[in-house]
Structure formats: structure tokens, C-alpha cells
Amino acid sequence: MALDSTASGLFPIAPTPFQPDGRIDVASVDTLMERYLAAGATGVTVLGIMGEAPKLEPEESLDIAARFVKGMAGLPVIVGVSAPGFAAMRSLSRAVMDKGAAGVMIAPVPSLRTDDQIVTYYRQAIEAIGDDVPFVIQDYPLTLSVQMTPGVIRRIVQEHPSCVMLKHEDWPGLEKISTLRGYQEDGSLRPISILTGNGGMFLDFEMERGADGAMTGYAFPEMLADVVQLQKEGARDAAHDLFDAHLPLLRYEQQQGVGLAVRKYVLMRRGFIASDAQRKPGAALTAAARAEVDYLLLRLARKDARAAL
């Protein structure tokens, strides 16, 4: 299934499950897929920043992508292929597309500073992977330190028909969504799917600004799928009520440096993965932090029974 601009709903960002000794936990990969499908996922993204992709061997990356393609019941699988050089990006892109991936996601390298540098980078990246590969722009300035204006995004989209999606993770970013949708309305931007990240922190209002769904790894993908669907149905208050119940845990998970550790711990407590281990280097939660997360889950369970452990 090739990714296109109509993609919507929930594309969870999958973590890479590891055993405590650092080996990939293949059984937990299968469990993750089962739980994502049960949560209402409409696709999945693997080998993203939260997937610890830089810690994987090339063969491991390809194996994980192939496993998700095989196990996601025909739903589109997006593979993160960002790399310091285009040779590695081209190699992984062609390999995962041959395995059946729907498309790839490309983040800009942190050294880019000007609009022309960003546009040129994506032009060269597409020359490397081929214009037959559907791709996603990852706009994540908080981590990547690259500022993409709506005008730059429009230039990239208009220049490359193979660009079908924006992963929007700017913060604050609501006005950027409105501006891009305004470009579509005035005819200066062709239709493009916009899925949002940032752990889901602003999903409630992002949907109202014109986002098509979520692409993030918050440890309750069911909540993300529900908020997306409720907003599409016009059930605004219900969407916000559910979202607000999860805000304390969402906020806790957004802490720089320990966010992945929190996410993996909650996923382990919920039975999505067997261990919260990260491949080194990686930060582990202290006993105090685990107790705080347990407390947040206990409080959340009073409003959302899916948090009961």
C-alpha cells in the first residue's frame, strides 16, 4: 500500500522493544502490533526518533520494518530513514520499499539554517531515494533545531509530488496548521496529509485546526485514536474531556531526557512490551520516578478504565 495525501487517523510511533541484555525483543514487536490494531491504528511509523533508530544495525532496521509490514494487516507502514548521509538513506529507503513499506519519513539534518538550505536538502534527499518513493516531512524543531516556515514546507511539497504528508511537531504550531490549510484553500498548496506529534500534547486543538490525525507514541494509543475520531464526528466536548483526563501523564512523558523511559515503562506496565529496557546509551527511571508514574496511572484509571493495571 503506497502512502498518499488522504492518510488520516492514528499512526503510532512504535518504540523498538529490547530485552534487558540489549537484544531486540521480537515477541514484543508482535504484541505491539496486536495492541496497535486493537487500539484502532490506521497505520504505523517505525524507526523514528523514539524508536532508537540510530542504535540499530542496518540489518536490524530492515528486519523490524519488514516485521511491521507483515504484521500490520495491510495497513500502511512508514519507515524513518533519516541519516547523516544520503547513501545510507537511499539504501534503507529502497530496501524497506522492496519489503512493502508504504513510504519513508525524512527529518532535516540539524545544521540547516536558511530556507534555501532546507529546500535544497530535501531536493537532494529525493534525488537520492528516488521520486517514486512517497515521503513524509518531519518538522520537529524542538529536537532537530531546524525551523521550517509554512512557506518552506509549501515549497518542498510543490516541488516534489512524492511528498504526501507532513509530520507536524512544531511548538507552538497551531497557527502553522491553519496557515498550511489556508494555502490549500487559496490553491497555492496541493492537498497534503498532516499528522501531529509532540507526544499528543496539542492533539485536541490540532484536530480543530485541520490536522488529519496523530503520529506519536503516547502510551495510550487508544486515547489518541478516540480523540481523533471524536473530533471528526464533531463531539468536541467529549474529545476534550477524554484528552484532559490524560494531560497529567502526557505532561510527565514530555520531560526532556526521560520521555522515552516513561513511555516504555507505561507500555511495559500495560503489557504492550515485556521490558522497558533501552539500548545503551539510554536513561532509566529512578524508583521515585516509577512511583510517580504509577500514581498518575492510578489517578487516570478513575476517569479512563484502560489505565487500570
Short mmCIF file of C-alpha atoms in Angstrom, two decimals:
data_model
loop_
_atom_site.label_atom_id
_atom_site.label_comp_id
_atom_site.label_asym_id
_atom_site.label_seq_id
_atom_site.Cartn_x
_atom_site.Cartn_y
_atom_site.Cartn_z
CA MET A 1 0.00 0.00 0.00
CA ALA A 2 1.56 3.30 -1.11
CA LEU A 3 1.14 6.25 1.22
CA ASP A 4 -0.84 9.17 -0.18
CA SER A 5 -2.24 12.53 0.88
CA THR A 6 -5.52 11.01 2.14
CA ALA A 7 -3.82 9.29 5.10
CA SER A 8 -5.56 10.03 8.39
CA GLY A 9 -6.33 8.63 11.82
CA LEU A 10 -3.68 7.21 14.12
CA PHE A 11 -0.17 6.21 13.07
CA PRO A 12 1.53 5.26 16.36
CA ILE A 13 5.26 5.85 16.52
CA ALA A 14 6.48 2.42 17.57
CA PRO A 15 9.29 2.08 20.10
CA THR A 16 11.84 -0.63 19.45
CA PRO A 17 11.40 -3.28 22.18
CA PHE A 18 14.64 -4.56 23.68
CA GLN A 19 15.41 -7.33 26.09
CA PRO A 20 17.38 -6.31 29.20
CA ASP A 21 20.59 -7.53 27.54
CA GLY A 22 20.07 -5.21 24.56
CA ARG A 23 18.80 -7.75 22.03
CA ILE A 24 15.66 -6.90 20.07
CA ASP A 25 12.57 -8.42 21.66
CA VAL A 26 10.85 -9.95 18.64
CA ALA A 27 7.91 -11.27 20.67
CA SER A 28 7.15 -7.77 21.93
CA VAL A 29 7.20 -6.46 18.36
CA ASP A 30 4.35 -8.86 17.63
CA THR A 31 2.50 -7.80 20.78
CA LEU A 32 2.89 -4.13 19.89
CA MET A 33 1.30 -4.71 16.51
CA GLU A 34 -1.62 -6.60 18.05
CA ARG A 35 -2.26 -3.84 20.54
CA TYR A 36 -1.96 -1.08 17.94
CA LEU A 37 -4.51 -2.81 15.73
CA ALA A 38 -6.84 -3.26 18.70
CA ALA A 39 -6.43 0.44 19.54
CA GLY A 40 -7.73 1.48 16.13
CA ALA A 41 -4.48 2.37 14.39
CA THR A 42 -4.82 3.19 10.70
CA GLY A 43 -1.09 2.78 10.09
CA VAL A 44 2.18 2.78 12.00
CA THR A 45 5.56 4.51 11.87
CA VAL A 46 8.76 2.68 12.78
CA LEU A 47 12.41 3.67 13.21
CA GLY A 48 11.55 7.19 14.28
CA ILE A 49 13.43 9.23 16.87
CA MET A 50 11.58 7.44 19.68
CA GLY A 51 12.35 4.11 18.03
CA GLU A 52 16.05 4.43 18.92
CA ALA A 53 16.86 4.00 15.23
CA PRO A 54 20.46 5.26 15.47
CA LYS A 55 21.24 2.42 17.91
CA LEU A 56 20.29 -0.30 15.42
CA GLU A 57 22.44 -2.20 12.96
CA PRO A 58 21.30 -1.81 9.32
CA GLU A 59 20.14 -5.43 9.25
CA GLU A 60 18.12 -4.90 12.42
CA SER A 61 16.43 -1.82 10.98
CA LEU A 62 15.37 -3.68 7.86
CA ASP A 63 14.16 -6.67 9.87
CA ILE A 64 11.99 -4.52 12.14
CA ALA A 65 10.47 -2.70 9.18
CA ALA A 66 9.74 -6.00 7.42
CA ARG A 67 8.11 -7.44 10.55
CA PHE A 68 5.77 -4.47 10.84
CA VAL A 69 4.87 -4.61 7.16
CA LYS A 70 3.99 -8.27 7.54
CA GLY A 71 2.10 -7.91 10.81
CA MET A 72 0.03 -4.74 10.39
CA ALA A 73 -2.79 -6.40 8.46
CA GLY A 74 -2.19 -4.48 5.24
CA LEU A 75 -2.16 -1.06 6.89
CA PRO A 76 0.47 1.44 5.71
CA VAL A 77 3.87 1.31 7.42
CA ILE A 78 6.05 4.43 7.32
CA VAL A 79 9.75 3.94 7.97
CA GLY A 80 12.06 6.61 9.31
CA VAL A 81 15.14 6.73 7.07
CA SER A 82 16.83 9.91 8.30
CA ALA A 83 20.61 9.64 8.21
CA PRO A 84 23.65 11.94 8.18
CA GLY A 85 24.41 10.95 4.59
CA PHE A 86 22.28 10.20 1.55
CA ALA A 87 23.92 6.85 0.79
CA ALA A 88 22.55 5.27 3.97
CA MET A 89 19.19 6.99 3.42
CA ARG A 90 18.96 5.66 -0.13
CA SER A 91 19.95 2.13 0.88
CA LEU A 92 17.38 1.84 3.69
CA SER A 93 14.63 3.55 1.67
CA ARG A 94 14.94 1.22 -1.30
CA ALA A 95 15.24 -1.83 0.95
CA VAL A 96 12.13 -1.10 3.03
CA MET A 97 10.09 -0.18 -0.02
CA ASP A 98 11.06 -3.52 -1.55
CA LYS A 99 9.74 -5.15 1.65
CA GLY A 100 6.37 -3.43 1.24
CA ALA A 101 6.65 -0.20 3.23
CA ALA A 102 4.13 2.50 2.28
CA GLY A 103 6.59 5.36 2.45
CA VAL A 104 9.50 6.88 4.32
CA MET A 105 9.95 9.77 6.74
CA ILE A 106 12.84 12.22 6.35
CA ALA A 107 13.98 14.68 9.01
CA PRO A 108 16.31 17.56 8.14
CA VAL A 109 19.87 17.46 9.47
CA PRO A 110 20.38 19.91 12.38
CA SER A 111 22.96 22.01 10.51
CA LEU A 112 20.36 23.54 8.16
CA ARG A 113 19.64 27.19 8.92
CA THR A 114 18.24 29.04 5.89
CA ASP A 115 15.11 28.40 3.88
CA ASP A 116 17.14 27.66 0.76
CA GLN A 117 19.34 25.19 2.64
CA ILE A 118 16.26 23.27 3.83
CA VAL A 119 14.68 23.18 0.38
CA THR A 120 17.97 22.10 -1.20
CA TYR A 121 18.42 19.35 1.39
CA TYR A 122 15.05 17.81 0.57
CA ARG A 123 15.71 18.18 -3.15
CA GLN A 124 18.94 16.22 -2.78
CA ALA A 125 17.33 13.64 -0.49
CA ILE A 126 14.63 12.91 -3.07
CA GLU A 127 17.22 12.69 -5.82
CA ALA A 128 18.94 10.07 -3.66
CA ILE A 129 15.96 7.86 -2.73
CA GLY A 130 14.02 8.35 -5.96
CA ASP A 131 10.91 10.35 -6.73
CA ASP A 132 8.84 7.16 -6.80
CA VAL A 133 9.07 6.79 -3.00
CA PRO A 134 6.27 8.55 -1.08
CA PHE A 135 7.80 10.58 1.71
CA VAL A 136 6.89 12.44 4.89
CA ILE A 137 8.49 15.71 6.02
CA GLN A 138 9.34 15.57 9.71
CA ASP A 139 9.09 19.07 11.14
CA TYR A 140 10.44 18.81 14.70
CA PRO A 141 12.37 21.99 15.56
CA LEU A 142 12.44 21.35 19.31
CA THR A 143 14.73 18.36 18.81
CA LEU A 144 16.23 18.94 15.37
CA SER A 145 16.76 22.73 15.77
CA VAL A 146 15.63 23.33 12.17
CA GLN A 147 12.93 25.97 11.75
CA MET A 148 10.62 25.28 8.80
CA THR A 149 8.22 28.06 7.96
CA PRO A 150 4.91 27.27 6.29
CA GLY A 151 6.36 28.82 3.14
CA VAL A 152 9.30 26.42 3.14
CA ILE A 153 7.02 23.45 3.63
CA ARG A 154 4.88 24.67 0.73
CA ARG A 155 7.98 24.93 -1.48
CA ILE A 156 9.02 21.36 -0.69
CA VAL A 157 5.52 19.97 -1.24
CA GLN A 158 5.00 21.81 -4.50
CA GLU A 159 8.41 20.82 -5.83
CA HIS A 160 8.05 17.13 -5.01
CA PRO A 161 4.85 15.24 -5.95
CA SER A 162 6.15 12.33 -3.87
CA CYS A 163 5.73 14.41 -0.70
CA VAL A 164 2.37 13.28 0.65
CA MET A 165 2.49 14.03 4.37
CA LEU A 166 3.78 16.43 6.99
CA LYS A 167 4.58 15.15 10.46
CA HIS A 168 3.91 18.35 12.33
CA GLU A 169 5.78 18.72 15.64
CA ASP A 170 6.36 22.43 15.92
CA TRP A 171 5.60 24.03 19.29
CA PRO A 172 3.71 26.28 19.28
CA GLY A 173 2.33 25.09 15.99
CA LEU A 174 -1.41 25.62 15.78
CA GLU A 175 -1.05 28.69 13.56
CA LYS A 176 1.23 26.75 11.22
CA ILE A 177 -1.51 24.19 10.61
CA SER A 178 -4.02 26.95 9.94
CA THR A 179 -1.62 28.66 7.53
CA LEU A 180 -0.95 25.47 5.58
CA ARG A 181 -4.66 24.71 5.29
CA GLY A 182 -5.14 28.30 4.17
CA TYR A 183 -2.62 27.71 1.39
CA GLN A 184 -4.71 24.75 0.27
CA GLU A 185 -7.84 26.86 0.24
CA ASP A 186 -6.26 29.57 -1.92
CA GLY A 187 -4.83 26.96 -4.30
CA SER A 188 -1.15 27.63 -3.63
CA LEU A 189 -0.62 24.25 -1.94
CA ARG A 190 -1.89 20.91 -3.15
CA PRO A 191 -3.65 18.66 -0.61
CA ILE A 192 -1.34 17.01 1.92
CA SER A 193 -1.93 14.86 4.97
CA ILE A 194 -0.96 16.46 8.28
CA LEU A 195 -0.39 14.15 11.24
CA THR A 196 0.82 15.61 14.52
CA GLY A 197 3.37 14.53 17.10
CA ASN A 198 4.78 16.10 20.27
CA GLY A 199 3.51 13.17 22.29
CA GLY A 200 -0.06 14.24 21.56
CA MET A 201 0.27 17.33 23.78
CA PHE A 202 -1.84 19.54 21.50
CA LEU A 203 -3.88 16.96 19.61
CA ASP A 204 -7.20 18.29 20.90
CA PHE A 205 -6.80 21.66 19.19
CA GLU A 206 -4.61 20.43 16.34
CA MET A 207 -7.57 18.43 15.06
CA GLU A 208 -9.71 21.54 15.15
CA ARG A 209 -7.10 23.47 13.16
CA GLY A 210 -7.17 20.93 10.33
CA ALA A 211 -4.87 18.06 11.27
CA ASP A 212 -5.84 14.67 9.85
CA GLY A 213 -4.74 12.67 12.86
CA ALA A 214 -1.88 11.77 15.16
CA MET A 215 1.56 10.28 14.61
CA THR A 216 3.08 9.93 18.04
CA GLY A 217 3.98 7.33 20.62
CA TYR A 218 1.97 8.25 23.71
CA ALA A 219 1.50 5.08 25.72
CA PHE A 220 -2.31 5.14 25.34
CA PRO A 221 -2.83 4.92 21.56
CA GLU A 222 -6.50 4.19 22.22
CA MET A 223 -6.94 7.69 23.63
CA LEU A 224 -5.28 9.24 20.60
CA ALA A 225 -7.49 7.28 18.22
CA ASP A 226 -10.59 8.22 20.22
CA VAL A 227 -9.78 11.93 20.28
CA VAL A 228 -9.18 11.92 16.52
CA GLN A 229 -12.46 10.14 15.88
CA LEU A 230 -14.48 12.25 18.30
CA GLN A 231 -13.21 15.45 16.72
CA LYS A 232 -14.04 14.15 13.26
CA GLU A 233 -17.57 13.41 14.49
CA GLY A 234 -17.91 16.91 15.91
CA ALA A 235 -18.05 15.68 19.52
CA ARG A 236 -15.83 18.49 20.72
CA ASP A 237 -16.59 18.38 24.44
CA ALA A 238 -16.22 14.59 24.61
CA ALA A 239 -12.88 14.80 22.83
CA HIS A 240 -11.58 17.45 25.21
CA ASP A 241 -12.89 15.65 28.28
CA LEU A 242 -11.03 12.48 27.35
CA PHE A 243 -7.91 14.39 26.39
CA ASP A 244 -7.91 16.40 29.62
CA ALA A 245 -8.03 13.23 31.71
CA HIS A 246 -4.71 12.17 30.17
CA LEU A 247 -2.96 15.53 30.39
CA PRO A 248 -1.02 14.88 33.62
CA LEU A 249 0.55 11.75 32.17
CA LEU A 250 1.09 13.42 28.79
CA ARG A 251 2.91 16.26 30.53
CA TYR A 252 5.07 13.90 32.57
CA GLU A 253 6.03 11.96 29.47
CA GLN A 254 7.18 15.15 27.72
CA GLN A 255 10.14 15.67 30.02
CA GLN A 256 13.32 16.03 28.01
CA GLY A 257 15.76 13.20 28.56
CA VAL A 258 13.38 10.75 30.24
CA GLY A 259 10.39 10.82 27.91
CA LEU A 260 11.23 7.54 26.22
CA ALA A 261 11.91 5.89 29.57
CA VAL A 262 8.48 6.97 30.84
CA ARG A 263 6.78 5.81 27.66
CA LYS A 264 8.44 2.41 27.69
CA TYR A 265 7.69 1.96 31.38
CA VAL A 266 3.98 2.63 30.85
CA LEU A 267 3.88 0.39 27.79
CA MET A 268 5.50 -2.35 29.86
CA ARG A 269 3.00 -1.89 32.70
CA ARG A 270 0.18 -2.09 30.14
CA GLY A 271 1.53 -5.29 28.55
CA PHE A 272 2.48 -3.80 25.19
CA ILE A 273 6.13 -4.76 25.66
CA ALA A 274 7.83 -7.14 28.06
CA SER A 275 10.62 -4.82 29.21
CA ASP A 276 11.19 -1.09 29.39
CA ALA A 277 14.86 -1.56 28.51
CA GLN A 278 16.60 0.85 26.17
CA ARG A 279 19.67 0.01 24.17
CA LYS A 280 22.67 1.89 25.55
CA PRO A 281 23.15 4.77 25.81
CA GLY A 282 19.80 5.33 27.45
CA ALA A 283 18.30 6.79 30.62
CA ALA A 284 16.41 4.63 33.11
CA LEU A 285 13.72 5.81 35.50
CA THR A 286 14.59 6.04 39.16
CA ALA A 287 12.42 4.32 41.75
CA ALA A 288 10.93 7.69 42.64
CA ALA A 289 10.00 8.41 39.01
CA ARG A 290 8.39 4.99 38.61
CA ALA A 291 6.32 5.62 41.71
CA GLU A 292 5.18 8.95 40.29
CA VAL A 293 4.12 7.34 37.02
CA ASP A 294 2.26 4.63 38.92
CA TYR A 295 0.44 7.35 40.86
CA LEU A 296 -0.54 9.12 37.63
CA LEU A 297 -1.85 5.85 36.20
CA LEU A 298 -3.88 5.24 39.33
CA ARG A 299 -5.46 8.67 39.08
CA LEU A 300 -6.07 8.28 35.34
CA ALA A 301 -7.86 4.98 35.90
CA ARG A 302 -10.57 6.82 37.79
CA LYS A 303 -11.56 8.55 34.55
CA ASP A 304 -10.33 6.07 31.91
CA ALA A 305 -10.64 2.41 32.90
CA ARG A 306 -8.00 1.47 30.33
CA ALA A 307 -5.38 2.81 32.74
CA ALA A 308 -6.20 0.18 35.36
CA LEU A 309 -3.27 -2.18 35.74
#
